XYZ file of C-alpha atoms in Angstrom:
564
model
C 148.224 -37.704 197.248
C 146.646 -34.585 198.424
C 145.042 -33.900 194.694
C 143.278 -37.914 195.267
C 142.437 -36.676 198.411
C 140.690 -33.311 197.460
C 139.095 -35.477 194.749
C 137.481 -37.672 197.251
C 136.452 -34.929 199.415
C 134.855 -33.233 196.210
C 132.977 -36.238 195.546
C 131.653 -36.924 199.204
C 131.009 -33.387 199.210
C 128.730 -33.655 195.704
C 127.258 -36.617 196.897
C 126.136 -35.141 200.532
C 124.328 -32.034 198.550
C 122.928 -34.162 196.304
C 121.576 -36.101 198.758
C 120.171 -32.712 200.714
C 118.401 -31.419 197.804
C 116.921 -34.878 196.815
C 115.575 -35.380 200.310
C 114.382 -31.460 199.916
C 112.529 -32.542 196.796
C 111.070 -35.807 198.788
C 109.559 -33.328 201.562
C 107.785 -30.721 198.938
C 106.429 -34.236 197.575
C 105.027 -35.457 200.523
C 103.962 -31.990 201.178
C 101.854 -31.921 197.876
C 100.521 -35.237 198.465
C 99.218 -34.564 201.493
C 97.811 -31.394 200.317
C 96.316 -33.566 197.534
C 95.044 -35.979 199.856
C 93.125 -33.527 202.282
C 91.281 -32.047 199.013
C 89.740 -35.591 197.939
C 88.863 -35.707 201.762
C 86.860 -33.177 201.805
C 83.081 -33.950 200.961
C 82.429 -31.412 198.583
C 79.450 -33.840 197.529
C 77.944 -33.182 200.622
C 78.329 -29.879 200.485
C 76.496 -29.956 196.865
C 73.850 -32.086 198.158
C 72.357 -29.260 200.432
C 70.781 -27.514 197.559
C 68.684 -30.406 196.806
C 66.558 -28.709 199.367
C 65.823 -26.456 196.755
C 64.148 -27.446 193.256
C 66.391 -28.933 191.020
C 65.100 -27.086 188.295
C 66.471 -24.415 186.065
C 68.468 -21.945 186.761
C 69.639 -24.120 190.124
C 69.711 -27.403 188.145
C 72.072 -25.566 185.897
C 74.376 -24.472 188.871
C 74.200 -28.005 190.519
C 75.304 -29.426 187.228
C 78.367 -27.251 186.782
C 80.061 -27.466 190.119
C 79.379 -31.222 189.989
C 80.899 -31.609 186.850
C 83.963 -29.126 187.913
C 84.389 -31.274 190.938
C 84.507 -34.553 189.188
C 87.030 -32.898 186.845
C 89.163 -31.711 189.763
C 89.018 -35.265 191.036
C 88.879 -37.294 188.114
C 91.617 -35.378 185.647
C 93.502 -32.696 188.063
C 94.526 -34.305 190.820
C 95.537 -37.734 189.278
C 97.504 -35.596 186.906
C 99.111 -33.786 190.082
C 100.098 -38.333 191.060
C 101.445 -38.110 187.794
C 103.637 -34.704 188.323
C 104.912 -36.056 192.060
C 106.317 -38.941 190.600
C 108.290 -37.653 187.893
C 109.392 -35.301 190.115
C 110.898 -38.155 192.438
C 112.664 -39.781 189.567
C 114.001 -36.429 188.753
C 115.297 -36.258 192.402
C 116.494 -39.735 191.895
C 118.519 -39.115 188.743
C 119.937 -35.777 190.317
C 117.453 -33.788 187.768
C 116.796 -31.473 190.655
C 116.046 -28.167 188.620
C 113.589 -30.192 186.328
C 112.055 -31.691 189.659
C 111.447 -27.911 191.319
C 109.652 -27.160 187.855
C 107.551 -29.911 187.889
C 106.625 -29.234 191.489
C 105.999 -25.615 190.189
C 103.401 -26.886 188.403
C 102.023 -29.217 190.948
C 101.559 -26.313 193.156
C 99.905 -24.141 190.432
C 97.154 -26.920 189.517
C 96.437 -26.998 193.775
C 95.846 -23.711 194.045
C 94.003 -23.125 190.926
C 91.981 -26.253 192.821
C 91.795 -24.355 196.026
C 90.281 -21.009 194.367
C 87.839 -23.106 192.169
C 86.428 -25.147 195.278
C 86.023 -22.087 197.155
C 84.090 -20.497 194.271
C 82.028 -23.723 193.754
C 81.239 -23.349 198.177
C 80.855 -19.794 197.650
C 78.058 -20.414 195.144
C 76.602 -22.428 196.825
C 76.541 -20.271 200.025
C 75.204 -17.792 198.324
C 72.562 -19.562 196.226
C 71.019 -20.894 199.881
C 71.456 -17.420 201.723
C 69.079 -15.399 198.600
C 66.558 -18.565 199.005
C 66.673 -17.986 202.562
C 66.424 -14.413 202.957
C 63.580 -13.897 199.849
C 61.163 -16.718 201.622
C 61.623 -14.573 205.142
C 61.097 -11.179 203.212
C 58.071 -12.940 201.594
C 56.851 -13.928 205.054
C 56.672 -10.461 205.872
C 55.230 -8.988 202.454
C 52.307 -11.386 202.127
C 51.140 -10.321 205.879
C 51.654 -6.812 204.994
C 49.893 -7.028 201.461
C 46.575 -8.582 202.794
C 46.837 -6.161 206.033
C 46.904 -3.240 203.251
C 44.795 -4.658 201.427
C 42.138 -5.111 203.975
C 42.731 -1.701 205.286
C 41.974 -0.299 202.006
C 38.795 -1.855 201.717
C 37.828 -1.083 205.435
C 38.403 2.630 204.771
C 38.052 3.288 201.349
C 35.718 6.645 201.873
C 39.044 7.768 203.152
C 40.265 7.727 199.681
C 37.780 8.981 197.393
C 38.641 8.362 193.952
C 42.006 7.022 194.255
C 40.785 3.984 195.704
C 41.153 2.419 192.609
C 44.811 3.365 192.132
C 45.587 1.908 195.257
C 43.858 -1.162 194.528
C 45.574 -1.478 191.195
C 49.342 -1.124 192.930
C 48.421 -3.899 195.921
C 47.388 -6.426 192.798
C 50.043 -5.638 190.736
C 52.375 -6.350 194.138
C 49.968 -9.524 194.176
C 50.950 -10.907 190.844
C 54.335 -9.724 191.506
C 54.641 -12.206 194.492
C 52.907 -14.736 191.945
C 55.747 -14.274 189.881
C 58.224 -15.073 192.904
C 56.732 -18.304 193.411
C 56.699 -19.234 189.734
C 60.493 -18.150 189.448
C 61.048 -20.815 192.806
C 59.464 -23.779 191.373
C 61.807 -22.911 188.494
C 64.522 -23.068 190.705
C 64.839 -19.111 189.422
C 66.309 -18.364 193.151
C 68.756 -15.645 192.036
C 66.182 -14.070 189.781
C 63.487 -14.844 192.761
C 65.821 -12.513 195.167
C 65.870 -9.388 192.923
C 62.178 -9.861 191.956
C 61.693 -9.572 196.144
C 64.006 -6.809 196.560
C 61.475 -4.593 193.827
C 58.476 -6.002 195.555
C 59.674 -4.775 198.923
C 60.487 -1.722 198.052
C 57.187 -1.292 195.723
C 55.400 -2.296 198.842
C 56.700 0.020 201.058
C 56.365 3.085 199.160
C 52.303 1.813 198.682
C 52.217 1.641 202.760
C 53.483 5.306 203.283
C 51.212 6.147 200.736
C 48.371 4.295 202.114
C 49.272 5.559 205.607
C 49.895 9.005 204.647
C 46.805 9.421 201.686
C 43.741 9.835 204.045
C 45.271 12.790 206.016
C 46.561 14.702 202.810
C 43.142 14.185 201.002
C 41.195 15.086 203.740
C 43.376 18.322 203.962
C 43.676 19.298 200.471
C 39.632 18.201 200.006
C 37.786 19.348 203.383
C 39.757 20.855 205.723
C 41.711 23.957 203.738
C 39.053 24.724 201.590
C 37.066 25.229 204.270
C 39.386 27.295 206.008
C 40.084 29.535 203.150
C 36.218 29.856 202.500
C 35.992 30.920 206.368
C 38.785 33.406 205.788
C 37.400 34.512 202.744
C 34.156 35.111 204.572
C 35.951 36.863 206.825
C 37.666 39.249 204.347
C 34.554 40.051 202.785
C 33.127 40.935 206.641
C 35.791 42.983 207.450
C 35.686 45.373 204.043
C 31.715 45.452 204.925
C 32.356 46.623 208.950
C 34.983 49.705 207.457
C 38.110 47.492 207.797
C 40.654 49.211 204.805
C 41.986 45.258 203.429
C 41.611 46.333 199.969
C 45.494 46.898 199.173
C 45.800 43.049 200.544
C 44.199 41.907 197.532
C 43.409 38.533 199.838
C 40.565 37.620 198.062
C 42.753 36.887 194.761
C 44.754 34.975 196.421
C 42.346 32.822 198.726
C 40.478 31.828 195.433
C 44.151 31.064 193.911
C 45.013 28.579 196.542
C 41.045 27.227 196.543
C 41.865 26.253 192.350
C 45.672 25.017 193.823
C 43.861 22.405 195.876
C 41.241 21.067 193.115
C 44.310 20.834 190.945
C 45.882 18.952 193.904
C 43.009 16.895 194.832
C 42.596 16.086 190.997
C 46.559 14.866 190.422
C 45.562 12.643 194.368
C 42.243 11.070 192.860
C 44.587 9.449 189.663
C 47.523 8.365 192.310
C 50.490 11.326 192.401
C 50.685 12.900 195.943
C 53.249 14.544 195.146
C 53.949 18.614 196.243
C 50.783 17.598 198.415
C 52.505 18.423 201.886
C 54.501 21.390 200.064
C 51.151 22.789 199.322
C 49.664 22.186 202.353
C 52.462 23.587 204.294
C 52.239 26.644 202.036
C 48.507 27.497 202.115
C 48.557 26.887 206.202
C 51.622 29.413 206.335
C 50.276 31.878 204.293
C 46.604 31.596 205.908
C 48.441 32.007 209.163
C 50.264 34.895 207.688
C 46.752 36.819 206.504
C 45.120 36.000 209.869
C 47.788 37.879 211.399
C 47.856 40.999 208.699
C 43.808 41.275 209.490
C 43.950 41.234 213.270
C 47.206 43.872 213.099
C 44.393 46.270 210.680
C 42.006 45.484 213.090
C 44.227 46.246 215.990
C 45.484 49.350 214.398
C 41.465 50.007 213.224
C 40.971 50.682 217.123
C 43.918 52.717 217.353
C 43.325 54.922 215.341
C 39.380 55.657 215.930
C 40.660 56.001 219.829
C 43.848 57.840 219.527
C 42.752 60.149 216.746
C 40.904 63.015 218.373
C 43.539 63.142 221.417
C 46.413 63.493 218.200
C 43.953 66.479 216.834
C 43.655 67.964 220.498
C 47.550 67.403 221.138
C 47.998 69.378 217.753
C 45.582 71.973 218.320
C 47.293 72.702 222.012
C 50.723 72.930 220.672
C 49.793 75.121 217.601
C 47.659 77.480 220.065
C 51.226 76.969 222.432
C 53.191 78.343 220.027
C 51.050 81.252 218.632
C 51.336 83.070 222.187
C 55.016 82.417 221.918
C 55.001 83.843 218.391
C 53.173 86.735 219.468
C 55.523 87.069 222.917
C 58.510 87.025 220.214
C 57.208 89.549 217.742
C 56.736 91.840 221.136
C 60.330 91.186 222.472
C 61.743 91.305 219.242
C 61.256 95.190 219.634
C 62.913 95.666 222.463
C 65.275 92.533 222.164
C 68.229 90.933 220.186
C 67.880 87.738 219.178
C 70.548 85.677 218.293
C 71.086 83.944 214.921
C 70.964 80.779 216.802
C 67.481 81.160 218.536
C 66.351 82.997 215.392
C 67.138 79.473 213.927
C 64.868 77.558 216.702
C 62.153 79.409 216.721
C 61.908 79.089 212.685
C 61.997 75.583 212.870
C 59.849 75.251 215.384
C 57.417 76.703 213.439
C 58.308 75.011 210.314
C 57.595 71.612 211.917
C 54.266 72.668 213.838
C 53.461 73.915 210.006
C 54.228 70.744 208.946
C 52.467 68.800 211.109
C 49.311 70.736 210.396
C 49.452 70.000 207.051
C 50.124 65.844 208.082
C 46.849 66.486 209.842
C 44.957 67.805 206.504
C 45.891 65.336 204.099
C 45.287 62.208 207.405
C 41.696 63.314 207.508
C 41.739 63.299 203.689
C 42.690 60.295 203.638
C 40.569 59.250 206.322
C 37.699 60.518 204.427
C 38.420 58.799 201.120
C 38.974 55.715 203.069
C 41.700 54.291 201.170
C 44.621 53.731 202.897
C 44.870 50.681 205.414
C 44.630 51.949 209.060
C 47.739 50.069 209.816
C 49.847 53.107 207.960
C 47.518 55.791 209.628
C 48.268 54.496 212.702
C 51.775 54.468 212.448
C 51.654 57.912 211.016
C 49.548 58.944 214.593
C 52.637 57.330 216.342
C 55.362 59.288 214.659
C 52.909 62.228 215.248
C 52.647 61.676 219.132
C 56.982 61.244 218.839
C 57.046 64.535 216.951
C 54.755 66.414 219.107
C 56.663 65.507 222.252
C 60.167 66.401 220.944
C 58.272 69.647 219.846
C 56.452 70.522 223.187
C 60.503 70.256 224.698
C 62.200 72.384 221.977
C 59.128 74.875 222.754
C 59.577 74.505 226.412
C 63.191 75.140 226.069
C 63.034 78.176 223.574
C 60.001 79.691 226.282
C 62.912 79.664 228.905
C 65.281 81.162 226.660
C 63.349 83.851 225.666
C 62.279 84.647 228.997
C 66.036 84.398 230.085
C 66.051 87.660 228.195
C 63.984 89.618 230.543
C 65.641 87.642 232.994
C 69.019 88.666 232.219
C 68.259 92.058 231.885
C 66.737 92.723 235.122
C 70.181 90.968 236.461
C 72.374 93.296 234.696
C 70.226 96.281 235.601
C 71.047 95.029 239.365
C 74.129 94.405 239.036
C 74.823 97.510 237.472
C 72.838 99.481 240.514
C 75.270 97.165 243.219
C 78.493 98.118 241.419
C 77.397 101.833 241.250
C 77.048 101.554 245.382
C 80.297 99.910 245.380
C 82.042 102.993 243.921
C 80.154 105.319 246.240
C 81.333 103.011 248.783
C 84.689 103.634 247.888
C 84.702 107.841 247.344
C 83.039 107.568 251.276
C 85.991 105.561 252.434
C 88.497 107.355 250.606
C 86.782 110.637 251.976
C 86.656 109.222 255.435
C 90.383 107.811 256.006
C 93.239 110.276 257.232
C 95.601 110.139 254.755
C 97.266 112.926 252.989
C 95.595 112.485 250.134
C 94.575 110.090 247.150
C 97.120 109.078 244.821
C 95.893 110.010 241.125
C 96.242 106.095 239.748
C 93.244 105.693 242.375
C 90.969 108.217 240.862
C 92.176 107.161 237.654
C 90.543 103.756 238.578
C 87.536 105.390 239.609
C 86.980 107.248 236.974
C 87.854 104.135 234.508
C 85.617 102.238 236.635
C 82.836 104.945 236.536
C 83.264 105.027 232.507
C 82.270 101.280 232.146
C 79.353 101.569 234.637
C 78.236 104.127 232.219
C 79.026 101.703 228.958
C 76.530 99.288 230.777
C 73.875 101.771 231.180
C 74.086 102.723 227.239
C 74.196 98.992 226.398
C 71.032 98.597 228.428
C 69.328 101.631 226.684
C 69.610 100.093 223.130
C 66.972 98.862 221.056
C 66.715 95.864 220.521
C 68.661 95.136 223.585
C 71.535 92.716 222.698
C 72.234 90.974 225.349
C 75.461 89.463 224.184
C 76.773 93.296 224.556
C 75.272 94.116 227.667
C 76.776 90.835 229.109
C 80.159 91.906 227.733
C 79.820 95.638 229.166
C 78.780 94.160 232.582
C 81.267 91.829 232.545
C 84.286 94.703 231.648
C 82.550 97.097 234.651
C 82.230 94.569 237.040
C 86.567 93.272 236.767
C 87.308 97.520 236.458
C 85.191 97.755 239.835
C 86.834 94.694 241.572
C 90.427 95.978 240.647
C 89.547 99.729 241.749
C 88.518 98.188 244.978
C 91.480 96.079 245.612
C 93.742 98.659 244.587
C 91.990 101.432 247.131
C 92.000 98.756 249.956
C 95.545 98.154 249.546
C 96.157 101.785 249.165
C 94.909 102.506 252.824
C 96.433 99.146 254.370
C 100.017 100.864 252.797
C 99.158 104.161 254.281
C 98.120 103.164 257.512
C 100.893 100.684 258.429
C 103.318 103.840 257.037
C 101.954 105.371 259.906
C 102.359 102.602 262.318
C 106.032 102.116 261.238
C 107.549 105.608 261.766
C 105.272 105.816 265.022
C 107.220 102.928 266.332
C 110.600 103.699 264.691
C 110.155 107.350 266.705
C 111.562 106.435 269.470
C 114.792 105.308 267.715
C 115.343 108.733 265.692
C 117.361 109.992 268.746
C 119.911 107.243 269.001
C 120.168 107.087 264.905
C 121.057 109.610 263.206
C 120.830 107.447 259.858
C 117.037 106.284 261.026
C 116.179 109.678 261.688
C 117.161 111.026 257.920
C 115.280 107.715 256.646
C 112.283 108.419 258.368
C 112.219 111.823 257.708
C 112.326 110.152 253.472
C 109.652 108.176 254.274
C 107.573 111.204 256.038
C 108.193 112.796 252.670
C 106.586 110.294 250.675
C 103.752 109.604 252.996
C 103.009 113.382 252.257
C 103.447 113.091 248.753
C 100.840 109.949 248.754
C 103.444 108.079 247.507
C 102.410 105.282 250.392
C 103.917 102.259 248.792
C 107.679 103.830 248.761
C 107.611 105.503 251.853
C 106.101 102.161 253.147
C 109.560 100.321 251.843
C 111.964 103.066 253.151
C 110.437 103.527 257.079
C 110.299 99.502 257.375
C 114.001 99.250 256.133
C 114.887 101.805 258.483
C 113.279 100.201 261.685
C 114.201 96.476 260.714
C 118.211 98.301 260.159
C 117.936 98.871 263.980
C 115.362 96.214 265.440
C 115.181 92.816 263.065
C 111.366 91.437 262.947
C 110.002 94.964 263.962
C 107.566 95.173 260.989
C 105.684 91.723 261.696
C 104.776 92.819 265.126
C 103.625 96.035 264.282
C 101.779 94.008 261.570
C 100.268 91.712 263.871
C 99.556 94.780 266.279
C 97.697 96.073 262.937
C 95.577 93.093 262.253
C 93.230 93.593 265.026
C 92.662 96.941 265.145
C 91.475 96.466 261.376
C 89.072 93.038 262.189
């Protein structure tokens, strides 16, 4: 029971799908035949029919043929084949054949959408074919204006254009028969053909109206105006050389008649049509010409320089040679009685190996003045370096004049320094001489005597010939610390001596009570007489400060007074 029961199920189960996909199959049919149906609504006829605006004729008769023929085709063989195709696939679906059915419809869609592309084409065509019409008759609108404009320009101003009128006129009939040719290739119903032939016309015509526009401008430059500027400049060369100007080495006369034969070639190649290079040319000469303009006014310029700055150079010159002779004469005299060292030697030679120099600049400038061959623009820069050098000169002389008078200078300073430390060593021998003390301790007149000895090195130093002053500097220099040191050394001497004193004053009146203090002092009495100042110093102010702390700084502040 259950096996005739799973059976039945089976079957309603079969029968249910099979009813599914054939109602599946139904919809893609209806689907198609719909599809079919909105392509024989559309009036593709009446799309056609707009080119018979155009002429039928041709190259468009051709076209209007073939889409109307692939239309019928698409209506008279495709589509009822794709009636054909729906219905077998419907008895397919009928009879179950579903996988025959879904090939069939396969097929149906294929042949649609190979219909859909080929319609589109044939619209596209058509689009396209109206749009060149279109857009060539309003590009003609505008060249037949423009041609008879040009045309009448030409003839309105043909002195502007010498020679190459007739080129000109020979390009705008050419463009004439060109648009000629246009209207031919319409009536033929040649529209494709029409729209190239417009695109060359338009583009012919153009370059004719820059040319036509621009032509007058570059002739009259290359013809009138820059020949005639180079003739004046030429003129001007020629002047200059006449009036003493030194342009020679410019050679701006070869090259002025250069550029004169550059624009009668040029004005040649415009006459027969070819402008081009024209503006390069022109652009070039005007540069250049600008260029020489400038090169003359800077001779001219430097002309004046040189005729008003040339005798003050000759009189600087002559001043700082004359300068320097009384300095060379000053060091030839000083050089008897003076040292010189390597390193003024060394300024003073080239000092006079540039003034030598310069002097001999000077004799070959007026040569070349006189021969009159080199430009005034390098003589006057050579007068500028001049004027540089001569300044930097006139300092190193001013400085070396200084230096050698330093030497005098310094001499006299030694010689008085010399005579002040002398009169600071008698100074010294009076206060020694003067001050009670037992005596002078020998270190003293050792430093006297030292002190004395290099005095006496400074005098022999002085007394050479030539003086070097490096030496005597050195010898002052050694007298002047031994004189310094004696001095210190004799002023703390006497300090030593006379606060001795001071101290075993004060400390007397202790020596009764102390024995100890009394034997001390006594020491330091002993010392004191044997000059020995510094020791018996020590000993007395140990003694006193044994028996009264802090005595020596009051007796040292009673001392400080008395010696102020």
């Amino acid at each position: 029971m259950a096996y005739i029961i799973g059976s039945i199920l089976i079957v309603i189960a079969l029968i249910i799908t099979g009813l599914i996909l054939r109602k599946r199959i139904y919809d893609v049919v209806d689907q198609y035949e719909a599809w079919k149906m909105d392509i024989i609504g559309r009036n593709i006829n009446a799309e056609l029919s707009r080119i018979k605006i155009l002429n039928l004729s041709g190259e468009t008769q051709d076209k209007f043929e073939a889409w109307k023929e692939r239309w019928e085709h698409i209506v008279t063989k495709e589509l009822t084949d794709i009636e054909e195709y729906l219905f077998d696939a419907e008895e397919m679906a009928d009879r179950y054949r579903f996988s025959k059915a879904k090939k069939t419809l396969a097929e149906v869609e294929k042949i649609l959408q190979s219909v859909e592309v080929a319609i589109e084409e044939i619209l596209k065509e058509v689009d396209e074919l109206l749009e060149s019409e279109e857009k060539s008759r309003k590009e003609m609108e505008h060249v037949e204006p423009t041609l008879k404009e040009l045309r009448k320009k030409l003839s309105q101003t043909r002195y502007q254009y010498g020679k190459a009128e007739s080129y000109f006129e020979k390009k705008l009939d050419e463009l004439t028969k060109q648009v000629a040719s246009y209207y031919e290739l319409v009536d033929d119903g040649n529209y494709f053909e029409a729209r190239e032939l417009v695109e060359q016309i338009r583009v012919s015509l153009d370059t004719v109206e820059v040319r036509l526009h621009e032509f007058p401008h570059l002739f009259r430059m290359c013809k009138q105006e820059l020949p005639s500027q180079l003739d004046d400049l030429l003129t001007g060369v020629k002047e200059m050389k006449n009036e003493g100007y030194r342009v020679e080495h410019l050679a701006f006369e070869k090259e002025i008649r250069n550029y004169q034969q550059k624009l009668l070639h040029m004005v040649e190649k415009m006459e027969n049509g070819d402008m081009r290079n024209a503006e390069v040319i022109i652009e070039e000469i005007e540069e250049r010409m600008k260029e020489m303009y400038q090169l003359l006014e800077k001779e001219a310029i430097a002309k004046n320089y040189v005729d008003t700055k040339m005798p003050s150079y000759q009189q600087s010159l002559e001043e700082m040679t004359a300068s320097f002779s009384n300095t060379k004469e000053e060091v030839e005299q000083l050089q008897k009685s003076y040292y010189f060292e390597d390193s003024d030697m060394e300024k003073y030679l080239t000092l006079e190996k540039s003034i030598a120099k310069l002097n001999s600049q000077m004799e070959a400038f007026v040569s070349e003045m006189e021969q009159k061959k080199v430009p005034h623009t390098k003589l006057r820069l050579e007068i500028e370096e001049g004027f540089v050098e001569i300044e930097k000169l006139e300092e190193k002389h001013e400085e070396f004049k200084k230096r050698i008078h330093n030497l005098r200078k310094d001499e006299l300073e030694a010689k008085e320094k010399l005579t002040e430390m002398r009169n600071q060593l008698y100074y010294i021998q009076r206060k020694l001489k003067k001050s009670n003390v037992p005596g002078v301790p020998t270190f003293i007149w050792n430093l006297l005597e030292t002190a004395s000895e290099k005095n006496h090195r400074v005098v022999k130093a002085l007394e050479n010939q030539p003086l070097e002053m490096a030496e005597v500097q050195q010898a002052l220099n050694d007298a002047k610390n031994a004189v310094s040191y004696c001095m210190e050394q004799t002023d703390l001497m006497l300090e030593q001596a006379y606060l001795t004193e001071q101290v075993i004053q004060y400390a007397n009146r202790y020596r009764s009570q102390y024995p100890l203090l009394a034997e001390k002092l006594a020491e330091a009495e002993r010392l004191f007489r044997n000059y020995e100042y510094e020791l018996a110093l020590e000993t007395a102010a140990k003694a006193v400060e044994e028996v009264e702390p802090g005595a020596l700084k009051r007796i040292e502040a009673y001392q400080e007074p008395i010696d102020n």
